[in-house]
Short mmCIF file of C-alpha atoms in Angstrom, two decimals:
data_model
loop_
_atom_site.label_atom_id
_atom_site.label_comp_id
_atom_site.label_asym_id
_atom_site.label_seq_id
_atom_site.Cartn_x
_atom_site.Cartn_y
_atom_site.Cartn_z
CA MET A 1 -107.53 33.57 -1.78
CA ALA A 2 -107.67 30.07 -2.90
CA HIS A 3 -107.48 28.88 -6.32
CA GLY A 4 -108.26 25.26 -7.63
CA ALA A 5 -107.23 23.63 -11.45
CA GLU A 6 -108.42 19.94 -12.47
CA THR A 7 -107.86 18.06 -15.68
CA GLU A 8 -110.88 16.88 -17.89
CA ASN A 9 -111.85 14.89 -20.73
CA TYR A 10 -113.93 16.68 -23.50
CA THR A 11 -115.82 15.08 -26.50
CA SER A 12 -114.36 17.15 -29.39
CA ILE A 13 -117.68 16.19 -31.75
CA PRO A 14 -121.19 17.61 -30.50
CA ALA A 15 -123.07 15.38 -32.44
CA ILE A 16 -121.91 12.25 -30.32
CA SER A 17 -122.69 11.66 -26.63
CA PRO A 18 -119.83 12.80 -24.14
CA ASP A 19 -120.15 9.31 -22.97
CA SER A 20 -120.26 7.32 -25.86
CA CYS A 21 -116.92 4.67 -26.64
CA GLU A 22 -117.21 4.61 -30.07
CA THR A 23 -114.80 6.46 -32.43
CA VAL A 24 -116.04 8.25 -35.86
CA SER A 25 -113.60 9.04 -38.56
CA ALA A 26 -112.99 13.01 -38.34
CA VAL A 27 -114.12 13.09 -42.19
CA ALA A 28 -117.17 12.03 -41.39
CA ALA A 29 -117.88 13.46 -38.65
CA VAL A 30 -117.42 17.28 -40.69
CA ASP A 31 -119.83 15.91 -43.05
CA THR A 32 -122.71 15.84 -40.22
CA LEU A 33 -122.11 19.30 -38.38
CA PRO A 34 -123.03 22.58 -39.37
CA PRO A 35 -120.28 24.82 -41.04
CA LEU A 36 -118.54 27.66 -38.23
CA GLU A 37 -118.96 31.06 -38.86
CA GLY A 38 -115.42 32.67 -39.55
CA LYS A 39 -112.52 31.79 -41.53
CA ASN A 40 -109.98 32.63 -38.55
CA TRP A 41 -109.61 29.78 -36.26
CA VAL A 42 -109.44 31.25 -32.90
CA TYR A 43 -113.31 32.40 -34.20
CA ARG A 44 -113.97 29.14 -35.11
CA LEU A 45 -113.07 27.59 -31.65
CA PHE A 46 -114.95 30.34 -29.97
CA ASN A 47 -118.09 29.13 -31.84
CA SER A 48 -117.51 25.75 -31.32
CA GLY A 49 -117.86 26.43 -27.77
CA PHE A 50 -113.70 26.29 -26.89
CA ARG A 51 -113.70 22.70 -27.79
CA ILE A 52 -110.50 22.39 -28.89
CA ASN A 53 -110.69 18.82 -30.84
CA ASP A 54 -113.43 19.95 -33.50
CA PRO A 55 -112.79 18.26 -36.87
CA ARG A 56 -113.90 21.86 -38.41
CA ILE A 57 -111.05 23.73 -36.67
CA ARG A 58 -108.17 24.21 -38.74
CA TYR A 59 -105.07 24.93 -36.62
CA PRO A 60 -101.77 26.81 -37.80
CA LYS A 61 -98.92 24.51 -36.38
CA PHE A 62 -97.96 26.03 -33.28
CA ALA A 63 -101.16 25.72 -31.78
CA GLN A 64 -102.37 22.30 -33.41
CA PHE A 65 -98.83 21.50 -31.72
CA CYS A 66 -100.26 22.70 -27.92
CA VAL A 67 -103.32 20.66 -29.01
CA ASP A 68 -101.48 17.41 -29.44
CA VAL A 69 -99.38 17.99 -26.14
CA TYR A 70 -102.70 18.78 -24.19
CA ASN A 71 -104.56 15.10 -25.96
CA TRP A 72 -101.14 13.66 -25.24
CA GLY A 73 -101.39 14.73 -21.21
CA ASP A 74 -104.92 13.68 -21.01
CA ARG A 75 -104.55 10.58 -22.80
CA THR A 76 -101.66 9.49 -20.22
CA PHE A 77 -102.95 11.21 -17.12
CA ASN A 78 -106.75 11.44 -16.96
CA SER A 79 -107.96 8.47 -18.43
CA TYR A 80 -110.94 6.27 -16.82
CA ASP A 81 -112.59 2.96 -16.96
CA PRO A 82 -115.92 4.15 -18.94
CA ASP A 83 -118.10 1.75 -16.92
CA TYR A 84 -116.89 3.94 -13.45
CA VAL A 85 -115.79 7.38 -14.52
CA VAL A 86 -117.43 9.50 -17.65
CA GLY A 87 -116.63 13.38 -18.27
CA THR A 88 -119.63 15.95 -17.45
CA GLY A 89 -119.13 17.32 -21.53
CA LYS A 90 -119.34 20.75 -20.64
CA ASN A 91 -115.63 22.48 -20.90
CA TRP A 92 -117.02 25.98 -18.69
CA LYS A 93 -118.05 25.96 -14.61
CA ILE A 94 -118.85 28.97 -12.65
CA ILE A 95 -118.74 28.14 -8.91
CA GLY A 96 -119.47 30.38 -6.00
CA LYS A 97 -117.40 29.34 -3.05
CA SER A 98 -118.12 29.89 0.95
CA TYR A 99 -114.59 28.62 2.50
CA ASN A 100 -114.66 28.27 6.31
CA TRP A 101 -111.58 27.08 8.68
CA ALA A 102 -110.67 27.43 12.45
CA GLN A 103 -107.08 26.27 13.62
CA SER A 104 -107.03 24.05 16.97
CA TYR A 105 -104.17 23.51 19.56
CA MET A 106 -103.33 20.97 22.65
CA LEU A 107 -100.61 20.81 24.60
CA THR A 108 -100.99 17.50 26.51
CA PHE A 109 -98.59 16.75 29.94
CA SER A 110 -97.50 13.53 31.20
CA LYS A 111 -99.10 14.56 34.41
CA ASN A 112 -102.60 14.46 33.07
CA THR A 113 -103.30 17.81 32.23
CA SER A 114 -103.65 20.21 29.26
CA ILE A 115 -104.00 22.91 27.61
CA ARG A 116 -106.50 23.80 24.71
CA MET A 117 -107.01 26.48 22.09
CA ILE A 118 -109.34 27.10 19.54
CA SER A 119 -109.14 29.88 16.86
CA ASP A 120 -112.23 31.87 15.34
CA VAL A 121 -113.95 30.79 12.47
CA TYR A 122 -112.68 32.45 9.52
CA SER A 123 -114.69 32.89 6.11
CA ASP A 124 -113.79 33.47 2.60
CA VAL A 125 -116.22 34.06 0.08
CA GLY A 126 -115.74 34.55 -3.66
CA ALA A 127 -116.69 33.14 -7.16
CA HIS A 128 -114.46 30.96 -9.62
CA LEU A 129 -114.82 30.93 -13.66
CA CYS A 130 -113.58 27.51 -14.42
CA PHE A 131 -112.07 26.28 -17.95
CA MET A 132 -110.21 23.20 -18.47
CA ALA A 133 -107.77 23.21 -16.12
CA VAL A 134 -107.64 26.36 -15.67
CA SER A 135 -109.79 28.32 -12.51
CA VAL A 136 -109.85 32.09 -12.15
CA GLY A 137 -111.53 33.57 -9.17
CA TYR A 138 -111.25 36.43 -6.11
CA ASP A 139 -112.10 35.50 -2.58
CA PHE A 140 -112.90 38.10 -0.12
CA ASN A 141 -112.55 37.83 3.75
CA ALA A 142 -116.39 37.20 4.80
CA ASN A 143 -115.06 38.26 8.83
CA GLU A 144 -114.16 42.03 7.35
CA PHE A 145 -118.00 42.14 5.75
CA ILE A 146 -119.63 41.23 8.97
CA GLY A 147 -117.21 43.16 11.50
CA GLU A 148 -116.03 40.14 13.31
CA PRO A 149 -113.36 38.56 14.24
CA VAL A 150 -110.73 41.38 13.70
CA SER A 151 -107.78 39.04 14.17
CA ASN A 152 -104.81 39.07 11.27
CA ARG A 153 -104.75 36.12 8.64
CA THR A 154 -104.14 35.25 5.07
CA ASN A 155 -104.83 32.08 3.39
CA PHE A 156 -103.65 31.00 0.01
CA GLU A 157 -104.46 27.52 -1.84
CA PHE A 158 -103.70 25.74 -5.44
CA ASN A 159 -104.88 22.41 -6.25
CA PHE A 160 -104.30 20.04 -9.39
CA THR A 161 -106.25 16.60 -9.87
CA CYS A 162 -105.95 14.20 -12.50
CA ALA A 163 -106.88 10.45 -12.86
CA LEU A 164 -103.45 9.49 -11.63
CA PHE A 165 -102.42 11.73 -8.72
CA ALA A 166 -103.13 15.34 -6.84
CA ALA A 167 -101.20 18.27 -5.97
CA ASN A 168 -101.95 20.42 -3.33
CA TYR A 169 -100.28 23.55 -1.88
CA GLN A 170 -101.51 25.47 0.72
CA ARG A 171 -100.13 28.84 3.00
CA SER A 172 -101.61 29.91 6.10
CA SER A 173 -100.85 32.31 8.61
CA THR A 174 -102.94 34.16 11.67
CA LYS A 175 -102.17 36.11 14.81
CA GLY A 176 -103.88 35.96 17.39
CA GLY A 177 -107.99 35.77 17.56
CA ALA A 178 -107.91 32.48 19.83
CA HIS A 179 -109.92 31.17 22.81
CA VAL A 180 -108.46 28.84 25.46
CA THR A 181 -111.35 26.30 26.25
CA LYS A 182 -108.54 24.38 28.91
CA PHE A 183 -106.08 25.78 30.45
CA GLY A 184 -104.69 22.93 33.53
CA LYS A 185 -106.68 22.64 36.38
CA PHE A 186 -107.83 26.15 36.21
CA LYS A 187 -111.92 26.43 37.00
CA PRO A 188 -113.51 29.77 35.81
CA SER A 189 -115.12 31.27 38.98
CA TYR A 190 -118.59 31.50 37.17
CA ASN A 191 -118.70 28.14 37.01
CA LYS A 192 -119.17 28.04 33.17
CA GLU A 193 -117.00 26.11 30.56
CA LEU A 194 -113.90 28.14 29.80
CA ASN A 195 -113.46 30.51 27.15
CA PHE A 196 -111.04 33.10 27.19
CA SER A 197 -109.99 35.30 24.41
CA PHE A 198 -106.48 35.01 24.02
CA ASP A 199 -104.38 36.58 21.42
CA GLY A 200 -100.66 35.21 22.37
CA VAL A 201 -100.92 32.78 19.21
CA ASN A 202 -99.01 33.46 16.15
CA GLN A 203 -98.96 30.83 13.08
CA GLU A 204 -97.46 29.66 9.74
CA SER A 205 -97.63 27.27 7.82
CA THR A 206 -96.61 26.07 4.22
CA VAL A 207 -97.91 22.56 3.37
CA VAL A 208 -97.16 20.77 0.01
CA ASP A 209 -99.20 17.00 -0.48
CA VAL A 210 -98.09 14.94 -3.74
CA TYR A 211 -99.99 11.35 -3.91
CA TYR A 212 -101.20 9.04 -6.74
CA PHE A 213 -104.35 6.88 -6.79
CA PHE A 214 -103.32 3.45 -7.90
CA ASN A 215 -106.98 2.20 -8.59
CA HIS A 216 -106.93 5.65 -10.43
CA ARG A 217 -109.09 3.68 -13.92
CA LYS A 218 -112.19 3.05 -11.59
CA TYR A 219 -111.50 6.10 -9.17
CA SER A 220 -111.94 9.70 -9.42
CA GLN A 221 -111.41 11.83 -7.31
CA ALA A 222 -112.12 14.77 -9.63
CA ALA A 223 -115.38 13.62 -9.27
CA ALA A 224 -115.91 14.37 -5.09
CA TYR A 225 -114.22 17.44 -5.56
CA CYS A 226 -113.53 19.17 -8.75
CA TYR A 227 -117.09 18.42 -10.28
CA SER A 228 -115.21 17.65 -13.37
CA LYS A 229 -116.08 13.90 -13.74
CA TYR A 230 -119.39 11.56 -12.91
CA GLN A 231 -118.29 8.48 -10.66
CA LEU A 232 -121.09 5.89 -12.13
CA LYS A 233 -119.97 3.18 -10.11
CA SER A 234 -118.88 2.72 -5.98
CA ALA A 235 -114.83 2.31 -6.37
CA GLY A 236 -111.99 3.41 -4.08
CA SER A 237 -108.61 3.26 -4.41
CA VAL A 238 -105.18 2.57 -2.20
CA ILE A 239 -103.31 6.31 -2.20
CA ALA A 240 -99.13 6.47 -1.53
CA GLY A 241 -97.67 9.58 -1.74
CA PHE A 242 -95.23 12.34 -0.30
CA ASN A 243 -96.14 15.59 2.37
CA TYR A 244 -93.76 18.27 2.76
CA THR A 245 -94.94 20.84 5.85
CA HIS A 246 -93.30 23.45 7.41
CA GLN A 247 -94.82 25.11 10.56
CA GLN A 248 -93.38 28.24 12.91
CA ILE A 249 -96.08 28.26 15.69
CA GLY A 250 -95.78 30.90 18.61
CA LEU A 251 -97.66 30.66 21.83
CA ASP A 252 -97.38 33.26 24.54
CA PHE A 253 -98.94 32.26 28.12
CA SER A 254 -97.42 34.78 29.78
CA MET A 255 -100.47 37.47 27.99
CA LEU A 256 -102.86 35.54 30.47
CA PRO A 257 -104.45 37.18 34.15
CA ALA A 258 -102.18 35.88 36.99
CA ASP A 259 -105.29 33.90 38.23
CA MET A 260 -105.04 31.64 35.30
CA LEU A 261 -101.10 31.55 35.37
CA ALA A 262 -101.35 30.14 38.71
CA TYR A 263 -102.34 27.17 37.09
CA LEU A 264 -99.78 27.00 34.05
CA PRO A 265 -99.10 23.23 33.44
CA GLY A 266 -95.42 22.89 32.47
CA ASP A 267 -92.10 24.49 32.57
CA TYR A 268 -92.75 27.62 30.41
CA ASP A 269 -95.00 30.12 30.01
CA HIS A 270 -93.73 30.57 26.25
CA TYR A 271 -93.49 28.02 23.48
CA ASN A 272 -92.09 28.23 19.93
CA PHE A 273 -92.40 25.27 17.52
CA ARG A 274 -90.87 25.73 14.22
CA TYR A 275 -89.99 22.50 12.36
CA THR A 276 -90.00 20.68 9.29
CA ASP A 277 -91.55 17.35 8.10
CA TYR A 278 -90.79 14.93 5.52
CA ASP A 279 -93.59 12.39 5.56
CA LEU A 280 -94.77 9.49 3.68
CA MET A 281 -98.40 9.30 2.97
CA VAL A 282 -100.28 6.24 2.58
CA GLY A 283 -103.88 5.71 3.10
CA TYR A 284 -107.14 4.88 1.25
CA ALA A 285 -110.77 6.70 -0.66
CA TYR A 286 -113.67 5.94 -1.89
CA ASN A 287 -116.26 7.36 -3.69
CA CYS A 288 -119.99 5.90 -2.78
CA VAL A 289 -122.17 6.26 -5.71
CA MET A 290 -126.14 6.85 -4.35
CA LYS A 291 -127.11 7.84 -7.43
CA PRO A 292 -125.31 7.86 -10.57
CA ARG A 293 -124.87 11.57 -12.04
CA LYS A 294 -126.29 12.77 -9.31
CA TRP A 295 -125.92 11.68 -5.34
CA LEU A 296 -122.34 10.80 -4.57
CA PHE A 297 -120.44 10.50 -0.73
CA ASN A 298 -116.74 10.51 -0.37
CA ILE A 299 -114.42 9.55 2.44
CA THR A 300 -110.33 9.88 2.08
CA VAL A 301 -108.08 9.37 5.08
CA LEU A 302 -104.11 9.92 4.53
CA PRO A 303 -101.71 9.43 7.82
CA SER A 304 -98.26 9.85 7.37
CA ILE A 305 -95.12 9.02 9.10
CA GLY A 306 -91.70 10.38 8.73
CA TYR A 307 -89.33 12.87 9.40
CA LYS A 308 -89.40 15.98 11.64
CA HIS A 309 -86.36 18.72 12.18
CA SER A 310 -86.75 21.14 14.84
CA TYR A 311 -84.71 24.49 14.54
CA GLU A 312 -82.80 26.10 16.88
CA ASP A 313 -85.30 29.02 17.76
CA SER A 314 -87.71 26.57 18.81
CA THR A 315 -87.94 26.32 23.02
CA GLU A 316 -86.18 23.22 22.80
CA GLY A 317 -83.77 24.04 20.29
CA ARG A 318 -82.50 21.67 17.44
CA LYS A 319 -83.69 18.26 17.15
CA ASP A 320 -84.62 15.42 14.91
CA MET A 321 -87.20 13.33 15.58
CA PHE A 322 -90.33 10.85 14.10
CA SER A 323 -93.21 13.13 12.85
CA THR A 324 -96.46 11.88 12.24
CA ASN A 325 -99.24 13.44 10.85
CA ILE A 326 -102.67 12.68 9.28
CA LYS A 327 -104.71 14.27 6.62
CA ALA A 328 -108.66 13.76 6.28
CA MET A 329 -111.79 14.81 4.35
CA THR A 330 -114.50 13.79 2.85
CA SER A 331 -117.38 15.25 0.57
CA PHE A 332 -120.81 14.98 -0.27
CA VAL A 333 -121.83 16.23 -4.21
CA PHE A 334 -125.67 16.77 -5.50
CA ASN A 335 -125.33 16.98 -9.57
CA HIS A 336 -128.57 18.09 -11.26
CA ARG A 337 -128.03 17.87 -14.63
CA SER A 338 -125.62 20.94 -15.38
CA LEU A 339 -126.11 22.07 -12.08
CA PHE A 340 -123.84 20.97 -8.90
CA ALA A 341 -123.55 21.73 -5.30
CA SER A 342 -121.33 20.30 -2.52
CA MET A 343 -120.20 19.99 1.10
CA SER A 344 -116.94 19.12 1.88
CA VAL A 345 -114.65 18.91 5.59
CA ARG A 346 -111.35 18.75 5.38
CA PHE A 347 -108.82 18.11 8.82
CA ASP A 348 -104.67 18.53 8.90
CA GLY A 349 -103.34 17.15 12.11
CA ARG A 350 -99.77 17.13 13.31
CA ALA A 351 -97.79 16.05 16.08
CA TYR A 352 -94.57 16.94 18.23
CA TYR A 353 -92.84 15.11 20.60
CA GLY A 354 -91.45 17.05 23.17
CA ASP A 355 -89.51 16.67 26.84
CA GLY A 356 -92.55 16.13 29.11
CA TYR A 357 -95.55 16.69 26.95
CA THR A 358 -97.17 16.41 23.25
CA PHE A 359 -97.95 19.68 21.15
CA PHE A 360 -100.79 19.21 18.23
CA ASN A 361 -101.92 21.30 15.96
CA SER A 362 -104.36 21.05 13.61
CA ASN A 363 -106.45 23.05 10.54
CA GLU A 364 -110.23 21.95 10.10
CA SER A 365 -112.24 23.69 7.14
CA VAL A 366 -115.83 23.43 5.82
CA THR A 367 -116.68 24.49 1.85
CA PHE A 368 -119.72 24.84 0.29
CA GLN A 369 -120.13 25.10 -3.18
CA ILE A 370 -122.59 25.64 -6.05
CA GLY A 371 -122.12 25.85 -9.41
CA VAL A 372 -123.14 25.49 -13.43
CA ARG A 373 -121.45 23.54 -16.05
CA PHE A 374 -121.71 25.03 -19.98
#
């Protein structure tokens, strides 16, 4: 299941263009707007289309306090240069989503031999209803619907994006459902590329990312991944932040046939990696505007370095070592009035340096989304 959230700017007076920079007094605005039905502020909020700053709404004290706090946070954390970024002028979104992901594993040994594996492609399909910074939805396992693959896996994701920073949390696990595509110097007898089904892989990971956009006045990550902004001119930003990763990965090669095990490189037929990374990330993101409010292309690259702590139950026991990881993503967005569609690709790679070998695992995903703002 996946969830997302982002903060958005909305114009409180419908008679004014959402992208206008002009100021108008509340009294003058009330005089030019039609009256709202109902005396209760809840009904007025509903009839205004949930424009929380509509001057025709008279809130009770606590509700007004909540609105004031939201407006302060919006001004502080979500303001842009209107020559570069503007809001969409809509409070609501309905989004249909197809999230497709896989995991890769590679053991490279000092004698220039390697073991490579890739998981099945997992697909989650769902729909989400979004109001301002809140998203509610449900994603179901499309693999079970079509009957394959049957490997056990879970995925949960939460994202928050505003002008100044972004925060992401992801927890995933898989069991089995992998394919060995290279196993040392082993050659299959049928003289074709190796693609051996392998259930000896178990993986659990928890990842937390928090990063800051230095050029947050002109660059909008939300325009590329949350569809709550329009990037009017091309702009980029240096990014810096912190990454926390905890992984536990087990590889049991003893489950392979004897003819393959004869070519097993390395000293072990079973590897267990359980470690925690604490990394600093520094990278760059760029929004290329091909046509304002229509076509947008984004690329974001975030390498990271830091400290890796390996635990006692790992194959090599407790170790403290240097951590190097990388995160990269790209998005292609099309907007047509209230409609939008996108394709985004993400890559998260992590390295582990053992005695006589290097272990690298990664998560790759492609997401298709289509939706409407209202």
